[in-house]
Amino acid sequence: MSNEESRPLSPEPSGPLPIKKLHESIINRIAAGEIIHRPASALKELIENSLDAGATSINVTVKDGGMKLLQIQDNGCGIRKVDLPILAERFTTSKLSTFSDLSRLTTYGFRGEALASISFVGHLSVITKTKAETCAWKTHYADGILVGERPGQSEEPKPCAGNDGTTLIVEDLFYNTPTRLSALRSSSEEYARILDVVTKYAVHNPKVSFSCKKAGSPSLDISTPSSSQIHNTIKLLYGHSVAKELVHAKASSISKKGEKKSDNPEAWAAEVYFTSANYQAKKMIFLLFINHRLVESPRMKRAVEGVFTPVLPKGSAPFVYLSLLIDPRSIDVNVHPTKREVHFLNEDAIIEKIADGIQETLAAQSNSRSFQYQTLLTSGVTSSEASSRKRKGKDRDVDEEDHEEEAPTPRVVPQKTASQHKVRTSQNDRTLDSMFPVTHGSRSDSTNKDTQGGETAPRPKTKEVKESECFLTSVLSLRQALVKGKHKLLTEILERHTFVGIVDRDRSLSVIQYSTSLYLINHAALAEEMFYQLGIRQFGDFNRLKLEPPPPLRSLVQIAVDYEDTATHSKLTKDQIVDKIVSILMMRREMLSEYFALDITEEGNIESLPLLLPDYTPSLDNLPNFLMRLGPQVDWTDEAECFGTFLRELALFYTPGPPLISKSPDSPDDAQEKAEKWQIQHVLFPAMRRYLLAPKTLLDHDVVQIASLPDLYKVFERC
Ligand code: ADP
Ligand code: MG
């Protein structure tokens, strides 16, 4: 037991004890305990040091909840060799030299106490290298000073191999303060706190890549990319459910006209990201950074939480990330640097204004809730005769209410079944007019955009399909492959082309013009590639195409399997094949939903499909086939392969094919044909212009130059 713990709690009855000055190392140890409460608080200081050092990558390794080992590696500026001897002394800092600096300091810790404190309560080692140095230097510290690695060894810094930056290793934290050690919780709880600190700093520093893992574990528990954006980092760390409801607000002191920002010590600015009323957590998640330090302010928390009380159901709470910048002059500098609770000038007024800002945004937001999906009606999807008859009856009276081909609308309009929404249950049941929504009545032959969205609503502008932020290496490599495989000229041709016409619909051939050349292209092949790329582009963040009512997966797969001629090359019965495919998909429901917006209910009904392109509805005729193929065609064992093959299948499903079946009595073929052509010209080609990174392979079969004006001139000149 250490000395301070063995002191008697009350004086001996025989009389007062003599007053003795505590030994300095004990004073330091007590002081250290005030700063470093637990592994997570040590880590917080170390992360701040790394950020101060300009690191863009911070990797944390932990053993036993940080009690055994806490290691943080950064790629910051490093520490000069000459500074190493005094690094862990108290009040040594590179960040402060005069008192007036103290009030202007914007870096994190600023009193040079963190490393000293750590060296008093744990074994501290440092490996560091500056750019100027040719090798790294390794040192060990105890009680604020340099020591040898083992007793009797030289305390001089030892040269070693290492990258630019600093690695700090803290071992056996609190080994000499048993009370502190025993106050700690289980190592898993301490680890959870460590993860919490890393997570929060990662959100606040989206440009810096963070990782955190247990020593010896091959997997990272946290991993963020560098140069990301706050929204994306929040999504990565707190999940899609938080990120999709995230709203952003700003508040600040209004500076008087002509006044320079820096002139006013009372100036402040706050940025808040918080979830709308659609998100409800059990406990409030509150990240508060003041001047880039993670702090606590119960008053601020209460005020912010109060804003949500009227809009959230009882017992639920929001996610709030708040970053407040205040002039350092108005922060109470006498507050201990590691004290997480802070006080600052005009606290009440600032808190009130921030809360007001959140409330305004929240109010505006809840008035215009937006639903990011389209609804597709699928009544009577199973193969019963009755339902298909009923469906036909319904189709007629809803044609004029046909909204589904609009881009995702701000509100979900209840819809009845339209023929193009049907899932046909057998190949014979196909009606060609259901292939594309634009075939109805007078609209079918029109190329006027305004008539396409139905009479009731003006057609909204096509929304930009944004690239989702995704950090899975598999997806990133798929994206890189697209960029790498891009053929520059072909992409430019498709970007800038003028559409000439469809020359052979059955063979999916169109002609486009670029500059002085004409090209014959296979638009189905190009569309398939584009849909594949749109899939990769929106990975993990698809809008949803809702199916209403949700058709049963099993029946759809059954339809496709029945239609396939599998008997010849499979030992399994058709039912067994269906079972197998259904169970593959059911097993991966969660993944399919999260990554691909393919929602399958527990009962096995398909609620939604990913919406690859606004304004474009794939033909549900192909849905059974698509679902069936997911079984055998997708490589479910390897992540990258799985995503790639799934998205290929999805693209195939979306690609308009040649007419699969001959004319149907109630849908004249020419109307159908016109509709399809319209869709190809006005939806697919414009989308290709925007999104297709044309790979070289398309040049093999799918794009052929058929004429060039200069060459034609030459021909004519000869004539
Ligand atoms: P403070 O951060 O308050 O200055 P610390 O005890 O945390 O005090 O750190 C002391 C000094 O050590 C810092 O001022 C800085 O110069 C140097 N230092 C600590 N950690 C790092 C690091 N990861 N990279 C570069 N320098 C560091
Ligand atoms: Mg510090």
XYZ file of N, CA and C and ligand atoms in Angstrom, residues 45-46 48-49 52 95 108-115, ligand 2:
43
model
N -6.494 12.688 -22.900
C -5.348 13.608 -22.939
C -4.406 13.256 -24.077
N -4.179 11.968 -24.239
C -3.232 11.541 -25.274
C -3.768 11.836 -26.670
N -5.786 14.225 -27.419
C -5.678 15.676 -27.608
C -4.253 16.073 -27.966
N -3.284 15.447 -27.324
C -1.892 15.731 -27.676
C -1.611 15.382 -29.128
N -3.172 17.929 -31.303
C -2.346 19.144 -31.236
C -1.112 19.015 -32.110
N 3.179 24.550 -25.643
C 2.016 25.305 -26.107
C 1.779 26.616 -25.376
N -5.564 21.999 -27.105
C -6.417 21.284 -26.172
C -5.919 21.390 -24.724
N -5.116 20.451 -24.343
C -4.549 20.555 -22.998
C -3.555 21.691 -23.057
N -3.358 22.424 -22.007
C -2.414 23.516 -22.168
C -1.579 23.763 -20.936
N -1.449 22.817 -20.109
C -0.668 23.098 -18.922
C 0.481 22.126 -18.707
N 0.693 21.314 -19.692
C 1.821 20.402 -19.582
C 1.721 19.458 -18.405
N 0.520 18.998 -18.112
C 0.391 18.121 -16.955
C 0.059 16.681 -17.289
N -0.422 16.475 -18.505
C -0.950 15.151 -18.797
C 0.130 14.070 -18.751
N 1.189 14.295 -19.487
C 2.213 13.256 -19.539
C 2.872 13.076 -18.175
Mg -1.746 17.603 -23.383
